Coordinates of C-alpha atoms in Angstrom, one line a residue:
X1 CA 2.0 12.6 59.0
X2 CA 0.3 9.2 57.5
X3 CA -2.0 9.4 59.7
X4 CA -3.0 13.4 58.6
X5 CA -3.0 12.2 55.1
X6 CA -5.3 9.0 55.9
X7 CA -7.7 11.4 57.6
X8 CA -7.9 14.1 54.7
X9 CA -11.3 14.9 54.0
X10 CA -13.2 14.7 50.6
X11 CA -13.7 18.5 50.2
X12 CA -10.2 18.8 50.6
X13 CA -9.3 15.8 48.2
X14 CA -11.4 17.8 45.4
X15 CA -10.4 21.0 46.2
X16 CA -6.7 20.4 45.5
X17 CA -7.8 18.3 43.0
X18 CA -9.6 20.8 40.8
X19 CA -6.5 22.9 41.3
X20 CA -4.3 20.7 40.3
X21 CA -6.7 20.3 37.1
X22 CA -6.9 24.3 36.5
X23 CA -2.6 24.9 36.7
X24 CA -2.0 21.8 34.4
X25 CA -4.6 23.7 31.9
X26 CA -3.0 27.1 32.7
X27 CA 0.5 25.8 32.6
X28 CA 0.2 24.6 29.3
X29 CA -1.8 26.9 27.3
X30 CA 0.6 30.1 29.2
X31 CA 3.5 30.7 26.7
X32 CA 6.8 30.9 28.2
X33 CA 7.2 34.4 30.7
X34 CA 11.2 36.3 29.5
X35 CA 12.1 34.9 33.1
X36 CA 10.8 31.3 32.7
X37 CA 12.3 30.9 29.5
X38 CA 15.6 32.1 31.5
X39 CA 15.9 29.3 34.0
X40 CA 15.6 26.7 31.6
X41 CA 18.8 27.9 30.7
X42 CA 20.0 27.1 34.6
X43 CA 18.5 23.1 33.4
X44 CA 21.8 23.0 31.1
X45 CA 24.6 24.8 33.4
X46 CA 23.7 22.6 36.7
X47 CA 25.8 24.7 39.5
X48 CA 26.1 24.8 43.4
X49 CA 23.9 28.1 43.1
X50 CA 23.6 30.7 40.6
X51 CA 24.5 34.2 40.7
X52 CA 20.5 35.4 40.7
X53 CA 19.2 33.2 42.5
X54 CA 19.6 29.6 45.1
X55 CA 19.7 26.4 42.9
X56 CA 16.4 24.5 43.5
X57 CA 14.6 26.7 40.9
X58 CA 16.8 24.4 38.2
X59 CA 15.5 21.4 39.6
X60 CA 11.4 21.8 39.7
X61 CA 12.3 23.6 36.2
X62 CA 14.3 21.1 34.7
X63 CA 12.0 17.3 36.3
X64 CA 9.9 18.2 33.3
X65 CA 12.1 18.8 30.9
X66 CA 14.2 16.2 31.6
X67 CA 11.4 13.2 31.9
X68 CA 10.4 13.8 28.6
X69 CA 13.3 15.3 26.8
X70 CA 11.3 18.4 25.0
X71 CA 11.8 21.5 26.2
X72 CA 8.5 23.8 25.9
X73 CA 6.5 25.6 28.4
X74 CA 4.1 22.8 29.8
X75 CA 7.2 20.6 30.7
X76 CA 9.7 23.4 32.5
X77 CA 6.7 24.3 34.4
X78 CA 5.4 20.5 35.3
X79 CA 7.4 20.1 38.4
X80 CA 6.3 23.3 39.9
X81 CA 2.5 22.4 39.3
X82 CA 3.0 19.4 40.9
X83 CA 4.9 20.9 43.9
X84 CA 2.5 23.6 44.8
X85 CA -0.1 20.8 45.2
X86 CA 1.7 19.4 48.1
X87 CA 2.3 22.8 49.2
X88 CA -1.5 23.5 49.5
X89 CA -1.8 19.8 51.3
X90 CA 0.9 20.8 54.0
X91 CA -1.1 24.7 53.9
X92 CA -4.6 22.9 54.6
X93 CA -2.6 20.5 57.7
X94 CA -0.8 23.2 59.1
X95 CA -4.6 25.1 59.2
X96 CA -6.3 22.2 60.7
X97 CA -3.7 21.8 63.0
X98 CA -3.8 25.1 64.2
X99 CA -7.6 25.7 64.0
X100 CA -9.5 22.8 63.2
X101 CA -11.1 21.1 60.0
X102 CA -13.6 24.0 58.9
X103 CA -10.5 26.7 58.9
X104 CA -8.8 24.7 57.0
X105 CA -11.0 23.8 54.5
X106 CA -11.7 27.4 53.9
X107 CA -7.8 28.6 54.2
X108 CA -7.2 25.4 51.2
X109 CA -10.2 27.5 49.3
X110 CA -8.8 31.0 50.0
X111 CA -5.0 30.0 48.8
X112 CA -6.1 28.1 46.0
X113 CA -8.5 30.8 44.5
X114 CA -6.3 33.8 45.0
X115 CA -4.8 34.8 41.7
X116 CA -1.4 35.7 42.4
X117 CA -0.4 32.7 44.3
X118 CA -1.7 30.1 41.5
X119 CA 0.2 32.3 39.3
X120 CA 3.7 32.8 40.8
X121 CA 3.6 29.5 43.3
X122 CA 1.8 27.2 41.4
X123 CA 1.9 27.7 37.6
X124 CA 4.9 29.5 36.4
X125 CA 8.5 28.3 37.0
X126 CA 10.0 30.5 39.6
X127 CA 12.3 30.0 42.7
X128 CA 9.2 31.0 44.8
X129 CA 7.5 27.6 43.9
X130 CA 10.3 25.6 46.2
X131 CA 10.5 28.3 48.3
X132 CA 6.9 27.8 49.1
X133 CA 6.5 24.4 49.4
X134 CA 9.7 24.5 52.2
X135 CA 8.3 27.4 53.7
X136 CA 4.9 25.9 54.3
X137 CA 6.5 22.5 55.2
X138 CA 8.2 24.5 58.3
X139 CA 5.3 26.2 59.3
X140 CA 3.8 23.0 59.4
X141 CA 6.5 21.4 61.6
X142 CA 6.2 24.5 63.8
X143 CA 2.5 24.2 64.3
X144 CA 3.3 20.6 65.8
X145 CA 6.3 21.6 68.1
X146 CA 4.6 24.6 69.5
X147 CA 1.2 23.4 69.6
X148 CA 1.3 20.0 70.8
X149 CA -1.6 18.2 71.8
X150 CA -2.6 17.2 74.3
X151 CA -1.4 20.6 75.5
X152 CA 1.1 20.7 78.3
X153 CA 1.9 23.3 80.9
X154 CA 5.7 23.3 80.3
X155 CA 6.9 23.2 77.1
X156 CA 9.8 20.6 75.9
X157 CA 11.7 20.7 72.8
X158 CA 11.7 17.6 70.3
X159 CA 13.6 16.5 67.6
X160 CA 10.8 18.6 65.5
X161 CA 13.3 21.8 66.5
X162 CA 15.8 20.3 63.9
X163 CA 13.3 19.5 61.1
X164 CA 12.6 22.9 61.4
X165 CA 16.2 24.1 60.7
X166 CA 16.3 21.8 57.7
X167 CA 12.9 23.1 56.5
X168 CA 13.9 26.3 56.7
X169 CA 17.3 25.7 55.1
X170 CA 15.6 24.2 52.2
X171 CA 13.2 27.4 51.8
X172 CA 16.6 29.7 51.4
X173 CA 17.8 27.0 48.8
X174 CA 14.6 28.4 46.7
X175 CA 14.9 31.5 47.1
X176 CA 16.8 34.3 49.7
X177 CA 13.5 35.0 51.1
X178 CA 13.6 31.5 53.3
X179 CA 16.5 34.0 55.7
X180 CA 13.5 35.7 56.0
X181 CA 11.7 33.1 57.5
X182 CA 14.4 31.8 59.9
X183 CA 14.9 35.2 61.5
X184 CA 10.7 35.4 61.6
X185 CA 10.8 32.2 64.1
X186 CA 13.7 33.2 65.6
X187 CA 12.7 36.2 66.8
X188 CA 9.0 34.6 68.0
X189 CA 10.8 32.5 69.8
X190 CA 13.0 35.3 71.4
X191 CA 9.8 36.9 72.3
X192 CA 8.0 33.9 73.8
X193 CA 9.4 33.0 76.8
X194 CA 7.4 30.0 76.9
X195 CA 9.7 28.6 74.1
X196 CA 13.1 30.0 75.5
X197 CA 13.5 26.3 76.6
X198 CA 15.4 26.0 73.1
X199 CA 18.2 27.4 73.9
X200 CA 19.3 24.8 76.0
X201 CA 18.4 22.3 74.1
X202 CA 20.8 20.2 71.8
X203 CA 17.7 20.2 68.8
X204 CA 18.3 23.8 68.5
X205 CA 22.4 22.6 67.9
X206 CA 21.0 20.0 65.3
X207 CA 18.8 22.5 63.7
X208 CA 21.7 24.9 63.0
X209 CA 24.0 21.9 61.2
X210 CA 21.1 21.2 59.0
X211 CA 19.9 24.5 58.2
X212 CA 23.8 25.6 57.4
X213 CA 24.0 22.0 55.3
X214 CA 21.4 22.9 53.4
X215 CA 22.3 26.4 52.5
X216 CA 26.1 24.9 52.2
X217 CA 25.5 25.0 48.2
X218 CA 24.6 28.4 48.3
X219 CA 28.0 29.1 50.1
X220 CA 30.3 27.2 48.6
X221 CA 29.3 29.1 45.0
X222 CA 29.3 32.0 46.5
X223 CA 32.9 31.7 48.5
X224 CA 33.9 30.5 45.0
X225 CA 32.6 33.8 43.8
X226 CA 34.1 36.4 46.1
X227 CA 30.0 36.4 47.6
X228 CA 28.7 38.1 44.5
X229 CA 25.0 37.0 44.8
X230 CA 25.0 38.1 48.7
X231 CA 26.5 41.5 47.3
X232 CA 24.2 41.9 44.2
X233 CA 21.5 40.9 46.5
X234 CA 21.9 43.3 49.3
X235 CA 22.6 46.2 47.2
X236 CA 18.9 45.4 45.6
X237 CA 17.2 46.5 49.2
X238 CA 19.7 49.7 50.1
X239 CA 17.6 52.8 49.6
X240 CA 18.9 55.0 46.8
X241 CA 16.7 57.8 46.0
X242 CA 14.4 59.4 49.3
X243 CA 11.4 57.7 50.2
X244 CA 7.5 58.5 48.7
X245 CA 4.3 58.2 50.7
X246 CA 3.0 58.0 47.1
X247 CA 4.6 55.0 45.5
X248 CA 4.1 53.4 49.3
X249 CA 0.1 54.1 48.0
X250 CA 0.4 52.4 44.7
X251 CA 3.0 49.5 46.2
X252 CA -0.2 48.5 48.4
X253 CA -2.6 49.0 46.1
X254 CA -1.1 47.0 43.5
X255 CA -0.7 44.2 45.9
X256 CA -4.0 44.3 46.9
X257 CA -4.9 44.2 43.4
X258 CA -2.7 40.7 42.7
X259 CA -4.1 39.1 45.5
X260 CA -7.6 40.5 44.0
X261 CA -9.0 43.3 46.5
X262 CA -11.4 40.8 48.1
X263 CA -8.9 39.0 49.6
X264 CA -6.3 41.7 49.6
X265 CA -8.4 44.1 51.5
X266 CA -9.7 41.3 54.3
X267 CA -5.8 40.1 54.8
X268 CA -4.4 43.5 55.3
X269 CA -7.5 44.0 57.8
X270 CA -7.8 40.6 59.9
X271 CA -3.9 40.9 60.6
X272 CA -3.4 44.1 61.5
X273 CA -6.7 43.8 63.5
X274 CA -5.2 40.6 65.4
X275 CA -2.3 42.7 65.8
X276 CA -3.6 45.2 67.9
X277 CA -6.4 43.4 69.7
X278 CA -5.2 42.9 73.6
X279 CA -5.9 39.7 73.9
X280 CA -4.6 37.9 70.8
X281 CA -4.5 34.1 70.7
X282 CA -1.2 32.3 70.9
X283 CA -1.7 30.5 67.6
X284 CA -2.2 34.1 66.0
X285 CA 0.7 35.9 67.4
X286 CA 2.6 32.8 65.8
X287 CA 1.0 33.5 62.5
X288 CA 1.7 37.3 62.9
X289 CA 5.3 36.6 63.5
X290 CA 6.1 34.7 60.2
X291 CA 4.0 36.8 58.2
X292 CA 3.1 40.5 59.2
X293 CA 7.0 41.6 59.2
X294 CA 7.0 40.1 55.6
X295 CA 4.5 41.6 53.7
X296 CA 4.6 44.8 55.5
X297 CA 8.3 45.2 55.5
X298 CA 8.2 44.9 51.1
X299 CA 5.1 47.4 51.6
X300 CA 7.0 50.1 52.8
X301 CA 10.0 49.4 50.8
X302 CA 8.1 50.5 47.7
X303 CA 8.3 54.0 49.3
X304 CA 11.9 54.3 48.0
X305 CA 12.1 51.3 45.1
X306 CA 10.3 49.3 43.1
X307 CA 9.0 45.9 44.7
X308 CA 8.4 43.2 42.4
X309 CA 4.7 41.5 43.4
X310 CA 6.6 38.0 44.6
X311 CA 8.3 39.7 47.3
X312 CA 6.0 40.3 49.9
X313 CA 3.6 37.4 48.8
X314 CA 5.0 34.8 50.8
X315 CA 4.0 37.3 54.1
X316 CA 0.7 37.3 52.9
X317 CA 1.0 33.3 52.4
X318 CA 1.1 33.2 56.0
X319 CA -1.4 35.5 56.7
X320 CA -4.2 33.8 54.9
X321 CA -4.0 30.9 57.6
X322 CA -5.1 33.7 60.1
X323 CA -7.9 34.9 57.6
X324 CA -8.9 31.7 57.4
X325 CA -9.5 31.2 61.2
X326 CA -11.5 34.4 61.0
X327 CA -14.0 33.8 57.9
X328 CA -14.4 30.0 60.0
X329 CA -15.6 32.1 62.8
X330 CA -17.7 34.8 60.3
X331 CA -18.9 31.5 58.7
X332 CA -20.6 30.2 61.8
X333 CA -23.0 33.5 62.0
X334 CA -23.0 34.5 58.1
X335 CA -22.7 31.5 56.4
X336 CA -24.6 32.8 53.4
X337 CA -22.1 36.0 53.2
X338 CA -19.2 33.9 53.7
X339 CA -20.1 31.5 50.6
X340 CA -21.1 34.0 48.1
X341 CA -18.2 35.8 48.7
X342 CA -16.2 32.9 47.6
X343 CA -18.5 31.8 45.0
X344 CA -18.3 35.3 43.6
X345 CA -14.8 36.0 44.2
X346 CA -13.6 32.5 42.9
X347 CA -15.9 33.2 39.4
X348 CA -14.5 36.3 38.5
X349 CA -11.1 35.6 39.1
X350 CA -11.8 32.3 36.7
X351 CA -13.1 34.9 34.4
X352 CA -10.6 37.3 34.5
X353 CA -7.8 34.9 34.3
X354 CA -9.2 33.0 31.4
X355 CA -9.6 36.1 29.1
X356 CA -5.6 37.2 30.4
X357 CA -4.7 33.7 28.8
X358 CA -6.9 34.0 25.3
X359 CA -5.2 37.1 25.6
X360 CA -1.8 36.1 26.0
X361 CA -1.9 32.9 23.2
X362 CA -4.5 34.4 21.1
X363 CA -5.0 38.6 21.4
X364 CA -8.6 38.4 21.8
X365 CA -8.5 42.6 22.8
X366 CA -5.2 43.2 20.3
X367 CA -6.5 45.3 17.7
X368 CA -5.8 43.5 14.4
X369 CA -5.7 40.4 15.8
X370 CA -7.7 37.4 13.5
X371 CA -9.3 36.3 17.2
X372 CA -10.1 39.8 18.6
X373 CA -13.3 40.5 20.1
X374 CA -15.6 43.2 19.3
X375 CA -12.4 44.6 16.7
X376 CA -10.1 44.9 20.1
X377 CA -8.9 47.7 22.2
X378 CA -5.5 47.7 22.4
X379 CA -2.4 47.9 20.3
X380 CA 0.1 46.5 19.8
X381 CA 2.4 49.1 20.5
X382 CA 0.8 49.5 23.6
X383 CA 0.4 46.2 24.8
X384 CA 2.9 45.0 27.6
X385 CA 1.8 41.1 27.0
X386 CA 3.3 41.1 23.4
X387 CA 6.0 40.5 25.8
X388 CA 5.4 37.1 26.5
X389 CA 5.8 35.4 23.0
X390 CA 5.3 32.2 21.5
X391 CA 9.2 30.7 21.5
X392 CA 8.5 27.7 19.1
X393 CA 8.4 30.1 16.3
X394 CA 12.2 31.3 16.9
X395 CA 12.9 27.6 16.6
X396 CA 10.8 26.8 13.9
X397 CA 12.2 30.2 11.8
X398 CA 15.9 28.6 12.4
X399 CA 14.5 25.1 11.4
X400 CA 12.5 26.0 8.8
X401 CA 13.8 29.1 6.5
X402 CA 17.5 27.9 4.8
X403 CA 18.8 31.7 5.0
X404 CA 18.8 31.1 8.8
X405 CA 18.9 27.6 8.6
X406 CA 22.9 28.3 6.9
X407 CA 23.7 31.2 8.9
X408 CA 23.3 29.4 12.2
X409 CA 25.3 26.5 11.1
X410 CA 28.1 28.7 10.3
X411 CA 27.8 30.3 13.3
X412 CA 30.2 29.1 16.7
X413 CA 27.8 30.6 18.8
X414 CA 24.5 33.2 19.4
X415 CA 24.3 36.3 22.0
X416 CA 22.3 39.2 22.9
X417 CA 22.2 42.4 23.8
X418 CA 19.9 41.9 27.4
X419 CA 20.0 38.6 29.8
X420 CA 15.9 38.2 29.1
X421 CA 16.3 38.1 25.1
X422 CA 19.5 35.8 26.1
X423 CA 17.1 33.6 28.0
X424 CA 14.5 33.2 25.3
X425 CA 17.2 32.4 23.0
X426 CA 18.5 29.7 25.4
X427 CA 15.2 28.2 25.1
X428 CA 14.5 28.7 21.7
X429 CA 17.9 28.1 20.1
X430 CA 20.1 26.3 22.3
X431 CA 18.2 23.1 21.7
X432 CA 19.5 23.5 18.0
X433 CA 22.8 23.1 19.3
X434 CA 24.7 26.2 19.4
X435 CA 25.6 27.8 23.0
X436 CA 24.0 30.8 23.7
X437 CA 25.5 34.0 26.3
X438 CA 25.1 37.4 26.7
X439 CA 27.0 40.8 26.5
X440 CA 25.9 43.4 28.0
X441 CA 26.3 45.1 31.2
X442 CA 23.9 43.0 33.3
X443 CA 24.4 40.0 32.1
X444 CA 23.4 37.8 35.5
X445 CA 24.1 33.8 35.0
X446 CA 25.6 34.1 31.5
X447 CA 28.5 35.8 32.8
X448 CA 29.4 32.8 34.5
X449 CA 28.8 30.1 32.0
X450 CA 31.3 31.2 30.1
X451 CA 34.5 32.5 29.5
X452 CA 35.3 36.0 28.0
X453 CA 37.8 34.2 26.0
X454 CA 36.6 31.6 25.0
X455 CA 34.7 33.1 22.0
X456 CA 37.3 35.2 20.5
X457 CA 38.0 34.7 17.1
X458 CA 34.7 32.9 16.7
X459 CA 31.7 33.9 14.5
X460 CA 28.3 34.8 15.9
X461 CA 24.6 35.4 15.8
X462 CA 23.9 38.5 17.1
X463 CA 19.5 38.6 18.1
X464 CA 17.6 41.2 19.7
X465 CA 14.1 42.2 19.7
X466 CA 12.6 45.8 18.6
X467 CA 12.0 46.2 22.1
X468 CA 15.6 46.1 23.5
X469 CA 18.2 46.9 20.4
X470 CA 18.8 50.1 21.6
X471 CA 21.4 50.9 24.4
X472 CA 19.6 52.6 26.6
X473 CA 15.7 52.3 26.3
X474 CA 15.1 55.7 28.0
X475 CA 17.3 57.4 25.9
X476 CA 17.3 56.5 22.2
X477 CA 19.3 58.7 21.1
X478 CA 22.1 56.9 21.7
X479 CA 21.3 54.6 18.6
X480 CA 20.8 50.9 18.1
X481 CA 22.7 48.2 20.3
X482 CA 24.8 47.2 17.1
X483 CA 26.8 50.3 17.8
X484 CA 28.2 49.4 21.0
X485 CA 29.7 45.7 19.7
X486 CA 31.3 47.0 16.3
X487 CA 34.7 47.3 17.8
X488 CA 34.6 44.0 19.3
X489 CA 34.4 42.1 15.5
X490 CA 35.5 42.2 12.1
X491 CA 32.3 43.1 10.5
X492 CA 28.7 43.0 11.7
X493 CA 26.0 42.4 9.0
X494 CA 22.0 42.1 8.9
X495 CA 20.9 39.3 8.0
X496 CA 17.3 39.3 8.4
X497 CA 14.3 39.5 10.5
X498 CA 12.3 37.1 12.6
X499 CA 8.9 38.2 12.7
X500 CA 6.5 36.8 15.6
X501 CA 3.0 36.6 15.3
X502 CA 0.1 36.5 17.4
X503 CA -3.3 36.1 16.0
X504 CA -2.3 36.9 12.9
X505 CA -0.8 39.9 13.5
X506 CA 3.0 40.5 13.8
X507 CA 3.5 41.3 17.8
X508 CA 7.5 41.5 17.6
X509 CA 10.3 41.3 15.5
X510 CA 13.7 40.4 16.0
X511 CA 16.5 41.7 13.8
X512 CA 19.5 38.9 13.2
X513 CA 22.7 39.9 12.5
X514 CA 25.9 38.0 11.5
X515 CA 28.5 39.2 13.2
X516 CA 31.9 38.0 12.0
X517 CA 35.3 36.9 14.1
X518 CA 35.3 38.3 17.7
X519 CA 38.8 40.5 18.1
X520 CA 38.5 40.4 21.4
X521 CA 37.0 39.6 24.5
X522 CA 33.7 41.4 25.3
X523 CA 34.0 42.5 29.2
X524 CA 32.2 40.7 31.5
X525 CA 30.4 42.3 34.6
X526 CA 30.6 41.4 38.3

């Protein structure tokens, strides 16, 4: 490993380097995403594992937080910029390893530039950031136990076999996809019987203790739990309506489209082309292993659900070290093709994901907005970004206006009506210093950082935005969300609204209610 490191070459240096550079910049000018702002609420209920999602995602959240002791977006994402730099170091070894310098220079230029993995690995704070950086650390440990050199003819295990294990353990502890990737090298294992030597060997023995010790926090919470993440989990891939060739279409289309179709295109292509070419290299049939199951398997699940875009980007992650390989070779013939296509690729995605982020913190296309360009084209009304809102100004209305100032100090405690509002609250209000939950149907982590009980006969803050107060968003019918908690207290009153702006403009609003002595206690999912 020192001796990798002591060896890294200058383009690589300033490669991850000016990526490091570009996430810090990102990282802080991004305000907080409904889901970020969520696991900063993990930073202050520190737990085995959580009923969402494995713990580490708490940890590379909260190392920024709790260095400097302010809780905003550039801090709870910190830890997670750092991270995915080493994950991009251990991607460019693993690539030189495999395939020598020149692949790996352009597999470190091909990861860092495509869009959707600077976003969701290496700028917002997400479980897929440590499951990433574990991920990639196995597959680096692989490439040196299966690919030794000098080469040998017979193949022995070394204690590299129980790294792996740990590695892969470690991955599952980010996030449930890392099962994924265990059963991925299993099975190429299975199928190579070059590498069936394994299963003799005591490593393999090792690698099992470690991988179980370091999924053991993920069991122990969940045995405490009668398994309820495994169950809530599970039920997430079981089909439930029949299956559509169309939504299959628009599932790989859209991930094209997040890994920007120059990339997306060429990775679907050079991977399914290695796939069916007769005489495929070792090294790509490993690749193919821990990747192509991945990102095809979530492909065709979008023919009977929806698929986030994080769930079938770590397959791709794998398949851009095969990619890689092949623009090295492409390079050697087309060296002019090769370059512009980065150069261009790499400028427009710059472009494109420097006007999302004026967009985001400023509304340069809102309509209205003080910063719009050329007047703006959208509204706000149809504008999913307005979304993602500046938090501070929640904090600074409770801070700031004495009305709200008052009714919070009376208050025992704050919830919502939906586990994303409750999550912005957490960020925004909890630092204040009132506890913050949840009630609602789906409430995910806040139903077990509290106690039903525990509030009753307490006073409350009830906030919501205009975008969730009703029950039931695809049937308003049914009235606001205030309706469903008048039974459970005395008297619910409006207090007043919180109005967030964006450029000016007011982009969302959230009504606060005071909501007097709970009678009893509001029923709590799962």
């Amino acid at each position: 490993m020192l001796k990798e490191l002591k060896n890294l070459d200058r383009w690589a240096i300033a490669i991850l380097g000016w990526g490091l550079l570009f996430r810090l910049c990102a990282a802080y000018a991004m305000t907080p995403g409904f889901d970020e702002a969520y696991y900063t609420v993990y930073t202050r209920h520190l737990d085995w594992s959580y009923f969402d999602h494995p713990p580490l995602v708490a940890y590379t959240t909260g190392i920024g937080i709790w260095l400097t002791g302010i809780t905003n977006q550039f801090t709870m994402r910190l830890g997670g910029v750092v991270l995915h730099t080493f994950t991009l170091l251990f991607f460019y070894l693993t690539s030189k390893k495999l395939f020598g310098i020149q692949s790996a220079r352009l597999t470190l230029v091909i990861a860092t530039t495509i869009p959707i993995f600077q976003i969701i690995f290496g700028i917002l704070t997400l479980p897929d950031v440590p499951l990433m950086f574990f991920w990639t650390l196995a597959l680096w440990l692989c490439a040196h136990e299966f690919f030794p050199e000098p080469a040998s003819a017979q193949y022995q295990p070394t204690m590299k076999i129980a790294w792996i294990g740990l590695a892969v353990g470690l991955s599952a502890l980010g996030k449930y996809h890392g099962f994924l990737l265990g059963a991925c090298l299993l099975l190429y294992v299975i199928f190579t019987p070059r590498y069936w030597s394994i299963f003799r060997s005591p490593y393999l023995l090792l690698s099992f203790l470690l991988f179980m010790l370091a999924i053991a926090p993920i069991l122990i919470w969940n045995y405490q739990h009668d398994w309820v993440s495994f169950r809530f989990q599970g039920n997430r891939a079981i089909p439930i309506n029949g299956y559509n060739l169309f939504d299959l279409l628009v599932v790989f289309l859209i991930g094209c489209g997040y890994l920007f179709p120059s990339f997306g295109f060429p990775l679907w292509w050079t991977n399914l082309r290695a796939l069916f070419r007769k005489n495929s290299t070792e090294r790509y049939r490993f690749i193919l292993w821990v990747s192509l199951p991945i990102f095809v398997g979530f492909t065709l699940m979008g023919g009977y659900r929806q698929v986030l875009p994080s769930w079938h980007m770590p397959g791709f992650w794998g398949a851009v070290l095969l990619m890689g390989n092949q623009m090295a070779i492409a390079q050697t013939k087309y060296p002019k093709l090769i370059r512009n296509w980065l150069m261009v690729s790499g400028t427009i995605i710059i472009v494109l994901i420097s006007i999302a982020l004026a967009h985001i913190t400023l509304g340069i296309a809102q309509k209205g907005s003080n910063y719009a360009i050329l007047g703006g084209f959208l509204t706000v009304e149809d504008d999913p970004s307005t979304q993602i809102f500046d938090l501070q100004q929640i904090t600074n209305a409770f801070q700031t206006d004495p009305i709200l100032q008052e009714e919070l100090s009376n208050a025992d405690f704050v919830f919502a009506n939906n586990f994303f509002v409750a999550g912005q609250l957490g960020m925004a209000v909890e630092p204040l210093g009132k506890p913050v939950t949840c009630f609602d149907s789906d409430m995910r982590g806040f139903a077990f950082w509290a106690n039903p009980a525990q509030f009753v006969g307490k006073n409350a803050l009830y906030i919501t935005t205009d975008k969730f107060k009703f029950i039931d968003l695809g049937d308003r019918t049914q009235g606001e969300s205030i309706q469903k908690f008048l039974p459970y207290f005395a008297e619910i009153t409006k207090v007043k609204d919180i109005t967030i702006l964006r450029g000016g403009q007011v982009i969302e609003t959230l009504p606060v209610y005071r909501a007097t002595q709970l009678l009893k206690p509001y029923p709590f999912p799962y």
